[in-house]
CSV table of C-alpha atoms and ligand atoms in Angstrom, one decimal:
chain,number,residue,atom,x,y,z
A,85,MET,CA,167.2,23.3,142.8
A,86,SER,CA,163.4,23.1,142.4
A,87,LEU,CA,161.7,19.7,142.3
A,88,TRP,CA,160.5,20.5,138.7
A,89,SER,CA,164.0,21.1,137.3
A,90,LYS,CA,166.1,18.5,139.0
A,91,LYS,CA,167.0,15.1,137.4
A,92,ASN,CA,166.6,12.0,139.5
A,93,ARG,CA,166.0,8.3,139.3
A,94,ILE,CA,162.5,7.2,138.1
A,95,VAL,CA,161.1,3.8,138.8
A,96,ILE,CA,158.2,2.6,136.6
A,97,THR,CA,156.4,-0.4,138.0
A,98,CYS,CA,154.6,-2.9,135.8
A,99,GLY,CA,153.0,-6.4,135.9
A,100,LYS,CA,155.3,-9.3,136.4
A,101,GLY,CA,157.0,-10.3,133.1
A,102,ILE,CA,156.1,-7.1,131.3
A,103,THR,CA,159.5,-5.5,131.8
A,104,PRO,CA,160.9,-6.2,128.2
A,105,PHE,CA,157.9,-4.3,126.7
A,106,LEU,CA,158.1,-1.4,129.2
A,107,ASN,CA,161.9,-1.3,128.6
A,108,GLU,CA,161.3,-0.7,124.9
A,109,GLU,CA,158.7,2.0,125.6
A,110,VAL,CA,161.1,3.8,127.9
A,111,LEU,CA,163.9,3.7,125.4
A,112,SER,CA,161.7,4.9,122.6
A,113,LEU,CA,161.1,8.1,124.7
A,114,GLY,CA,164.8,8.7,124.6
A,115,LEU,CA,165.3,7.8,128.3
A,116,PRO,CA,168.0,5.4,129.5
A,117,ILE,CA,167.5,2.1,131.3
A,118,LEU,CA,169.4,2.1,134.6
A,119,SER,CA,168.2,-1.2,135.9
A,120,GLU,CA,165.3,-3.6,135.7
A,121,GLY,CA,163.6,-6.2,137.7
A,122,VAL,CA,160.7,-8.7,137.3
A,123,ALA,CA,158.1,-5.9,137.8
A,124,HIS,CA,159.9,-2.6,137.3
A,125,VAL,CA,162.2,-0.6,135.1
A,126,GLU,CA,164.4,2.2,136.4
A,127,THR,CA,165.3,5.2,134.3
A,128,GLU,CA,166.4,8.8,135.0
A,129,GLY,CA,164.9,12.1,134.2
A,130,THR,CA,163.1,15.2,135.4
A,131,MET,CA,159.5,15.6,136.6
A,132,PHE,CA,158.7,16.6,133.0
A,133,ASP,CA,160.0,13.2,131.9
A,134,ALA,CA,157.8,11.6,134.6
A,135,MET,CA,154.8,13.5,133.1
A,136,ARG,CA,155.7,12.1,129.7
A,137,LEU,CA,156.0,8.6,131.0
A,138,ASN,CA,152.6,8.8,132.6
A,139,LEU,CA,151.1,10.0,129.3
A,140,LEU,CA,153.0,7.8,126.9
A,141,VAL,CA,153.7,4.4,128.3
A,142,ARG,CA,151.1,1.7,127.6
A,143,THR,CA,152.6,-1.1,129.8
A,144,GLY,CA,153.6,0.7,133.1
A,145,HIS,CA,151.6,0.9,136.3
A,146,ARG,CA,153.1,3.7,138.4
A,147,VAL,CA,155.8,6.3,137.7
A,148,LEU,CA,157.8,6.9,140.9
A,149,PHE,CA,160.1,9.9,141.1
A,150,LEU,CA,162.8,9.4,143.6
A,151,LEU,CA,162.9,12.2,146.3
A,152,GLU,CA,165.3,10.9,148.9
A,153,THR,CA,167.3,7.9,149.9
A,154,PHE,CA,168.5,7.3,153.5
A,155,HIS,CA,169.2,4.7,156.2
A,156,ALA,CA,166.7,3.9,158.9
A,157,LYS,CA,166.9,1.1,161.4
A,158,ASN,CA,163.5,1.3,163.0
A,159,PRO,CA,160.2,3.3,162.8
A,160,ASP,CA,161.6,6.2,165.0
A,161,GLY,CA,164.6,6.4,162.7
A,162,LEU,CA,162.2,6.6,159.7
A,163,TYR,CA,160.1,9.4,161.4
A,164,GLU,CA,163.2,11.4,162.0
A,165,LYS,CA,164.6,11.1,158.5
A,166,ILE,CA,161.3,11.7,156.8
A,167,SER,CA,160.9,14.9,159.0
A,168,ARG,CA,164.1,16.3,157.4
A,169,ILE,CA,162.6,16.3,153.9
A,170,GLN,CA,161.2,19.7,152.9
A,171,TRP,CA,157.7,18.5,152.3
A,172,GLU,CA,156.3,22.1,152.6
A,173,ASP,CA,158.0,22.7,149.2
A,174,TYR,CA,156.2,19.9,147.5
A,175,ILE,CA,152.8,19.4,149.2
A,176,PRO,CA,150.1,22.0,149.6
A,177,GLU,CA,149.2,22.4,153.3
A,178,ASP,CA,145.5,22.3,152.4
A,179,GLY,CA,146.0,19.1,150.3
A,180,TYR,CA,145.6,15.4,150.9
A,181,ILE,CA,148.3,12.8,151.1
A,182,CYS,CA,148.3,9.0,150.8
A,183,VAL,CA,151.3,7.0,151.7
A,184,THR,CA,151.9,3.5,150.2
A,185,SER,CA,154.9,1.3,150.8
A,186,THR,CA,156.8,-1.9,150.2
A,187,VAL,CA,158.6,-2.9,153.4
A,188,GLU,CA,161.0,-5.7,154.0
A,189,THR,CA,162.7,-4.8,157.2
A,190,PRO,CA,162.8,-6.8,160.5
A,191,THR,CA,161.6,-4.0,162.7
A,192,ILE,CA,158.3,-3.7,160.9
A,193,GLN,CA,155.8,-6.5,160.6
A,194,ASP,CA,152.9,-4.5,159.1
A,195,SER,CA,153.7,-2.0,156.3
A,196,ARG,CA,150.7,0.1,157.4
A,197,PHE,CA,152.7,1.1,160.5
A,198,ALA,CA,155.5,2.3,158.2
A,199,ASN,CA,152.9,4.3,156.2
A,200,LEU,CA,151.6,5.8,159.4
A,201,LYS,CA,155.0,6.8,160.7
A,202,CYS,CA,155.9,8.3,157.4
A,203,LYS,CA,152.6,10.2,157.1
A,204,ASP,CA,152.9,11.5,160.7
A,205,ALA,CA,156.4,12.9,160.0
A,206,MET,CA,155.2,14.6,156.8
A,207,VAL,CA,152.1,16.3,158.3
A,208,ASP,CA,153.9,17.3,161.5
A,209,ARG,CA,156.6,19.0,159.5
A,210,ILE,CA,154.1,20.8,157.2
A,211,LYS,CA,152.1,21.9,160.3
A,212,ARG,CA,155.3,23.2,161.9
A,213,LYS,CA,156.3,25.1,158.8
A,214,CYS,CA,152.9,26.3,157.4
A,215,GLY,CA,150.6,26.4,160.4
A,216,ARG,CA,148.2,23.8,159.1
A,217,ARG,CA,148.5,20.2,157.9
A,218,PRO,CA,147.1,18.4,154.9
A,219,ASP,CA,144.5,15.6,155.3
A,220,SER,CA,145.5,12.1,154.8
A,221,GLY,CA,144.0,8.7,154.0
A,222,PRO,CA,143.9,5.8,151.6
A,223,LYS,CA,142.6,7.6,148.5
A,224,ARG,CA,145.1,7.9,145.7
A,225,ASP,CA,143.5,10.7,143.9
A,226,ARG,CA,145.8,13.5,145.1
A,227,THR,CA,149.4,13.5,146.4
A,228,VAL,CA,150.8,10.0,146.7
A,229,ILE,CA,154.1,9.1,148.4
A,230,HIS,CA,155.7,5.7,148.1
A,231,LEU,CA,158.2,4.3,150.5
A,232,TYR,CA,160.4,1.4,149.6
A,233,TRP,CA,162.2,0.1,152.7
A,234,LYS,CA,164.5,-2.8,152.4
A,235,GLY,CA,166.8,-3.8,155.3
A,236,GLU,CA,168.1,-0.4,156.6
A,237,VAL,CA,167.8,1.4,153.2
A,238,CYS,CA,164.8,3.6,152.5
A,239,PHE,CA,163.8,5.1,149.1
A,240,VAL,CA,161.1,7.8,149.2
A,241,TYR,CA,159.3,8.4,146.0
A,242,LEU,CA,156.6,10.8,144.7
A,243,ASP,CA,154.1,8.6,143.0
A,244,THR,CA,153.5,10.8,140.0
A,245,SER,CA,150.7,8.5,138.7
A,246,GLY,CA,148.4,8.6,141.7
A,247,GLU,CA,145.8,6.1,140.7
A,248,PRO,CA,147.7,3.4,138.7
A,249,LEU,CA,148.0,3.7,135.0
A,250,SER,CA,146.6,0.2,134.5
A,251,LYS,CA,143.2,1.7,135.3
A,252,ARG,CA,142.7,3.4,132.0
A,253,GLY,CA,139.1,4.4,132.9
A,254,TYR,CA,137.4,3.0,129.8
A,255,ARG,CA,136.4,-0.3,131.2
A,256,LYS,CA,133.1,0.7,132.8
A,257,ILE,CA,131.8,-2.8,132.4
A,258,PRO,CA,134.6,-5.4,133.1
A,259,LEU,CA,132.6,-8.6,133.1
A,260,ARG,CA,134.3,-11.8,134.4
A,261,ALA,CA,138.0,-12.6,133.9
A,262,PRO,CA,139.0,-9.5,132.0
A,263,MET,CA,142.6,-9.0,131.1
A,264,GLN,CA,144.3,-6.0,132.8
A,265,GLU,CA,144.6,-3.2,130.2
A,266,THR,CA,148.4,-3.0,130.6
A,267,LEU,CA,148.8,-6.7,130.1
A,268,ALA,CA,146.6,-6.6,127.0
A,269,ALA,CA,148.7,-3.8,125.6
A,270,ALA,CA,151.9,-5.8,126.3
A,271,VAL,CA,150.5,-9.0,124.7
A,272,ILE,CA,149.6,-7.0,121.6
A,273,LEU,CA,153.0,-5.2,121.4
A,274,ALA,CA,154.5,-8.7,121.6
A,275,THR,CA,152.9,-9.5,118.3
A,276,GLY,CA,154.5,-6.5,116.6
A,277,TRP,CA,151.1,-5.1,115.8
A,278,LYS,CA,151.2,-1.5,114.5
A,279,GLY,CA,147.9,-1.3,112.7
A,280,ASP,CA,149.4,-2.4,109.4
A,281,ARG,CA,147.1,-5.5,109.0
A,282,ASN,CA,143.8,-6.8,110.3
A,283,PHE,CA,143.2,-7.6,113.9
A,284,VAL,CA,140.6,-10.2,114.7
A,285,ASN,CA,139.6,-11.0,118.3
A,286,PRO,CA,137.0,-13.7,118.8
A,287,MET,CA,136.0,-14.4,122.5
A,288,CYS,CA,136.6,-10.6,123.1
A,289,GLY,CA,134.8,-10.5,126.5
A,290,SER,CA,134.9,-6.9,127.7
A,291,GLY,CA,136.9,-5.9,124.6
A,292,THR,CA,140.2,-5.1,126.2
A,293,LEU,CA,142.4,-6.6,123.5
A,294,ALA,CA,140.5,-5.1,120.6
A,295,ILE,CA,140.4,-1.7,122.4
A,296,GLU,CA,144.1,-1.7,123.1
A,297,ALA,CA,144.8,-2.8,119.5
A,298,ALA,CA,142.8,0.1,118.2
A,299,LEU,CA,144.6,2.6,120.6
A,300,ILE,CA,148.0,1.2,119.4
A,301,ALA,CA,147.0,1.3,115.7
A,302,LEU,CA,145.8,4.9,116.0
A,303,GLY,CA,148.8,6.0,118.0
A,304,ARG,CA,146.5,7.2,120.7
A,305,GLN,CA,148.1,7.2,124.1
A,306,PRO,CA,145.9,5.7,126.9
A,307,GLY,CA,147.3,8.4,129.2
A,308,LEU,CA,145.0,10.8,127.4
A,309,LEU,CA,142.0,9.0,128.8
A,310,LYS,CA,143.0,9.6,132.4
A,311,SER,CA,142.4,13.1,133.7
A,312,ASN,CA,143.9,13.0,137.2
A,313,TYR,CA,147.5,12.2,138.0
A,314,GLY,CA,149.5,12.4,141.2
A,315,PHE,CA,151.9,15.0,139.8
A,316,MET,CA,149.0,17.5,139.4
A,317,HIS,CA,148.8,17.7,143.2
A,318,LEU,CA,152.3,18.8,143.8
A,319,LYS,CA,153.4,22.4,144.4
A,320,GLY,CA,154.7,24.0,141.2
A,321,PHE,CA,152.7,21.9,138.8
A,322,ASP,CA,152.5,23.8,135.5
A,323,GLU,CA,149.2,23.1,133.9
A,324,SER,CA,150.0,24.9,130.7
A,325,LEU,CA,153.1,22.6,130.2
A,326,TRP,CA,150.9,19.5,130.7
A,327,LYS,CA,148.2,20.8,128.3
A,328,GLY,CA,150.9,21.5,125.7
A,329,LEU,CA,152.3,18.0,126.1
A,330,LYS,CA,148.8,16.5,125.7
A,331,LYS,CA,148.1,18.7,122.6
A,332,LYS,CA,151.4,17.5,121.0
A,333,THR,CA,150.5,13.9,121.8
A,334,LYS,CA,147.0,14.2,120.3
A,335,ALA,CA,148.3,15.9,117.2
A,336,VAL,CA,150.4,12.9,116.2
A,337,SER,CA,147.7,10.3,116.5
A,338,LYS,CA,146.1,8.9,113.3
A,339,LYS,CA,142.7,9.9,112.2
A,340,SER,CA,141.8,6.7,110.3
A,341,LEU,CA,142.8,3.1,109.9
A,342,ASN,CA,143.3,1.1,106.6
A,343,TRP,CA,142.7,-2.3,108.2
A,344,LYS,CA,139.9,-3.9,110.1
A,345,ILE,CA,139.6,-4.6,113.8
A,346,ILE,CA,136.9,-7.2,114.5
A,347,ALA,CA,135.7,-8.3,117.9
A,348,THR,CA,133.2,-11.1,118.6
A,349,ASP,CA,131.9,-13.1,121.5
A,350,ILE,CA,129.2,-15.7,122.0
A,351,SER,CA,127.7,-13.6,124.8
A,352,GLN,CA,125.5,-10.7,123.8
A,353,GLN,CA,126.1,-9.1,127.2
A,354,ALA,CA,129.9,-9.3,126.6
A,355,VAL,CA,129.6,-7.7,123.2
A,356,GLU,CA,127.4,-4.9,124.5
A,357,ALA,CA,129.9,-4.2,127.3
A,358,ALA,CA,132.8,-4.3,124.9
A,359,GLU,CA,130.9,-1.8,122.6
A,360,LYS,CA,130.3,0.5,125.6
A,361,ASN,CA,133.9,0.2,126.7
A,362,ALA,CA,135.2,1.0,123.2
A,363,ALA,CA,132.9,4.1,123.1
A,364,THR,CA,134.4,5.3,126.4
A,365,ALA,CA,137.9,4.8,125.0
A,366,GLY,CA,136.8,6.7,121.9
A,367,VAL,CA,137.6,3.9,119.4
A,368,GLU,CA,134.1,2.3,118.8
A,369,GLN,CA,134.0,3.4,115.2
A,370,TRP,CA,137.2,1.4,114.4
A,371,ILE,CA,136.0,-1.9,115.8
A,372,GLU,CA,133.4,-4.1,114.1
A,373,PHE,CA,131.5,-6.1,116.8
A,374,LYS,CA,129.4,-9.2,116.4
A,375,VAL,CA,127.7,-11.7,118.7
A,376,CYS,CA,128.7,-15.2,117.4
A,377,ASP,CA,130.5,-18.4,118.2
A,378,TYR,CA,134.3,-17.8,117.7
A,379,SER,CA,134.2,-20.2,114.8
A,380,ASP,CA,131.7,-17.9,112.9
A,381,THR,CA,133.8,-14.8,113.4
A,382,PRO,CA,134.2,-12.9,110.1
A,383,ILE,CA,137.8,-13.1,108.9
A,384,ALA,CA,138.8,-9.9,107.0
A,385,GLU,CA,140.5,-10.4,103.7
A,386,GLY,CA,144.3,-9.9,103.5
A,387,ARG,CA,146.9,-10.4,106.1
A,388,GLY,CA,146.3,-10.1,109.8
A,389,ILE,CA,146.5,-11.2,113.4
A,390,ILE,CA,143.9,-13.4,115.0
A,391,MET,CA,144.0,-13.4,118.8
A,392,LEU,CA,141.9,-15.3,121.3
A,393,ASN,CA,141.9,-15.3,125.1
A,394,PRO,CA,139.7,-18.3,125.7
A,395,PRO,CA,138.5,-19.3,129.2
A,396,TYR,CA,141.2,-21.5,130.8
A,397,GLY,CA,139.4,-23.1,133.6
A,398,GLU,CA,141.1,-21.2,136.5
A,399,ARG,CA,138.3,-18.7,136.8
A,400,ILE,CA,135.6,-19.4,134.3
A,401,GLY,CA,134.7,-22.5,132.3
A,402,GLU,CA,135.2,-26.1,133.2
A,403,LEU,CA,138.3,-27.9,132.2
A,404,LYS,CA,136.5,-30.9,130.7
A,405,GLU,CA,134.3,-28.8,128.5
A,406,LEU,CA,137.2,-26.6,127.4
A,407,GLY,CA,139.3,-29.4,125.8
A,408,PRO,CA,137.0,-29.5,122.7
A,409,VAL,CA,136.9,-25.7,122.6
A,410,TYR,CA,140.7,-25.5,122.3
A,411,LYS,CA,140.7,-28.3,119.7
A,412,GLY,CA,138.0,-26.4,117.8
A,413,ILE,CA,140.2,-23.3,117.8
A,414,GLY,CA,142.9,-25.3,116.1
A,415,ASP,CA,140.5,-26.4,113.5
A,416,PHE,CA,139.2,-22.9,113.0
A,417,PHE,CA,142.7,-21.6,112.6
A,418,LYS,CA,143.5,-24.3,110.0
A,419,LYS,CA,140.3,-23.9,108.0
A,420,ARG,CA,139.5,-20.2,108.1
A,421,CYS,CA,142.6,-18.2,109.0
A,422,ASN,CA,145.0,-19.0,106.3
A,423,GLY,CA,147.7,-16.3,105.9
A,424,TYR,CA,147.1,-14.9,109.4
A,425,MET,CA,149.3,-15.1,112.5
A,426,GLY,CA,147.3,-16.9,115.1
A,427,TYR,CA,147.7,-16.2,118.9
A,428,ILE,CA,146.2,-17.8,121.9
A,429,PHE,CA,146.6,-16.3,125.4
A,430,THR,CA,146.0,-18.9,128.0
A,431,GLY,CA,146.9,-19.9,131.5
A,432,ASN,CA,146.4,-23.6,130.9
A,433,LEU,CA,149.1,-25.3,128.8
A,434,ASP,CA,147.4,-28.7,128.9
A,435,LEU,CA,144.4,-27.2,127.2
A,436,ALA,CA,146.7,-25.4,124.8
A,437,LYS,CA,148.0,-28.8,123.7
A,438,GLN,CA,144.5,-29.6,122.4
A,439,VAL,CA,144.9,-26.9,119.7
A,440,GLY,CA,147.0,-29.4,117.8
A,441,LEU,CA,149.1,-27.0,115.8
A,442,ARG,CA,152.8,-26.4,116.0
A,443,THR,CA,153.6,-23.2,117.9
A,444,LYS,CA,156.1,-20.7,116.4
A,445,LYS,CA,156.7,-18.9,119.7
A,446,ARG,CA,155.7,-19.2,123.3
A,447,LEU,CA,156.0,-16.1,125.5
A,448,LEU,CA,155.6,-16.1,129.2
A,449,PHE,CA,153.2,-13.7,130.9
A,450,PHE,CA,151.3,-13.4,134.2
A,451,ASN,CA,147.7,-12.6,134.6
A,452,GLY,CA,147.7,-11.6,138.2
A,453,ASN,CA,149.4,-14.6,139.8
A,454,ILE,CA,148.4,-17.0,137.0
A,455,GLU,CA,151.3,-18.1,134.8
A,456,CYS,CA,150.2,-17.7,131.2
A,457,ARG,CA,151.5,-18.1,127.7
A,458,LEU,CA,151.0,-16.2,124.5
A,459,LEU,CA,151.2,-19.0,121.9
A,460,ALA,CA,151.9,-17.9,118.4
A,461,TYR,CA,150.9,-20.0,115.3
A,462,ASP,CA,152.0,-19.2,111.8
A,463,LEU,CA,148.9,-20.2,109.9
A,464,TYR,CA,150.4,-20.7,106.5
A,465,GLU,CA,149.6,-24.1,104.8
A,466,GLY,CA,152.7,-25.9,106.0
A,467,SER,CA,152.3,-25.1,109.7
A,468,ARG,CA,150.0,-28.1,110.6
A,469,LYS,CA,151.2,-30.7,112.9
A,470,ARG,CA,151.2,-34.2,111.3
B,45,LIG,C1,138.6,-15.1,129.4
B,45,LIG,S1,137.2,-14.3,128.7
B,45,LIG,C2,138.0,-13.1,127.6
B,45,LIG,C3,138.3,-11.9,128.4
B,45,LIG,C4,138.8,-10.7,127.6
B,45,LIG,N1,140.1,-10.9,127.1
B,45,LIG,C5,138.7,-9.4,128.4
B,45,LIG,O1,139.7,-8.7,128.6
B,45,LIG,O2,137.6,-9.1,128.8
B,45,LIG,C6,136.6,-15.5,127.5
B,45,LIG,C7,135.4,-15.1,126.7
B,45,LIG,O3,135.2,-16.1,125.8
B,45,LIG,C8,133.8,-16.1,125.5
B,45,LIG,N2,133.4,-17.5,124.9
B,45,LIG,C9,133.4,-18.6,125.6
B,45,LIG,N3,133.1,-19.6,124.7
B,45,LIG,C10,132.9,-19.0,123.5
B,45,LIG,C11,132.6,-19.5,122.2
B,45,LIG,N4,132.3,-20.8,122.0
B,45,LIG,N5,132.5,-18.6,121.2
B,45,LIG,C12,132.7,-17.3,121.4
B,45,LIG,N6,133.0,-16.8,122.6
B,45,LIG,C13,133.1,-17.6,123.6
B,45,LIG,C14,133.1,-15.8,126.8
B,45,LIG,O4,131.8,-15.3,126.7
B,45,LIG,C15,134.1,-14.8,127.4
B,45,LIG,O5,133.7,-13.5,127.2
């Protein structure tokens, strides 16, 4: 059976703690959940489903299509088993391959050695079968193979994403301490935001939260912003099928929004970067930008979400100076944001206590290795702490 018609297991990796959101996205595409871990979800489908996942999920990083599973005790065993896979059916002999891996096996200390063995076995086989071999190296812009080797069990995947999906491509100017795009999307999905109320984002930095909020509200898939995927560099890739999928996806996105998205920052440089990033993402006309202190952010009339990702002292800002800032955010919420749901995304719970409001919910996230919380505040009159 050809690669493009067979059904197999598909692993979608994600940031630590994002699994529940990715889970929901996968289910909403009509695909089953076979298993899940701290940083991945496993489903089942065809390469066409892998293409859909690449295009349609907001919170996943890599879509890995399982090719083979086998046992290998040592590097020579790996070479031998990898040599048996019909690579000439999948990879063009004039192509380029990159092998990545996660290795937890006693006979290998450095995963790069496993990558090398795997790559050698692949190119040697293709040379034997086709008379020439593809180039190889660290670039992930063409065919990418992922090896997961635990104990004596090896899983060989086609990394259908190539460059990770977290690199949406719109953040040309990231500034300092930006949130990863997939994390920003998960944090927004956690609020239930669907574009049916206002979204206000003071301290917007490079604009990631406001941009992801606009993309979600418009029903625009971030995958449309990326033009190169790993699956495009496999034999048998049907470009017209991919174009059709993109066309269908574009057709269902909204052309206008009824509610406001507002993004502000005290730094003019940040607002300029956020504006440029929003333009690259194609959503600049849906976001109102302003340079101002967070406390002067215009609050649109009606119901809405107000979300801040203030500095939390790990990377920028000093802890001492930040205490009054967090207290100020609490005052700002109380005085100016009545009727809104307030959210603070922070990696410092001591600082968060300075906000002085009762939290309605506290959700655990990770920004890289930093444990973070999304704190939710219901900003109706009675929510104030006594
Ligand atoms: C952690 S960064 C936000 C990063 C953003 N989520 C992103 O993805 O790029 C915090 C931002 O708060 C801004 N900021 C700090 N103090 C501020 C204040 N008093 N009023 C408004 N913005 C402030 C900084 O300029 C910085 O851009």
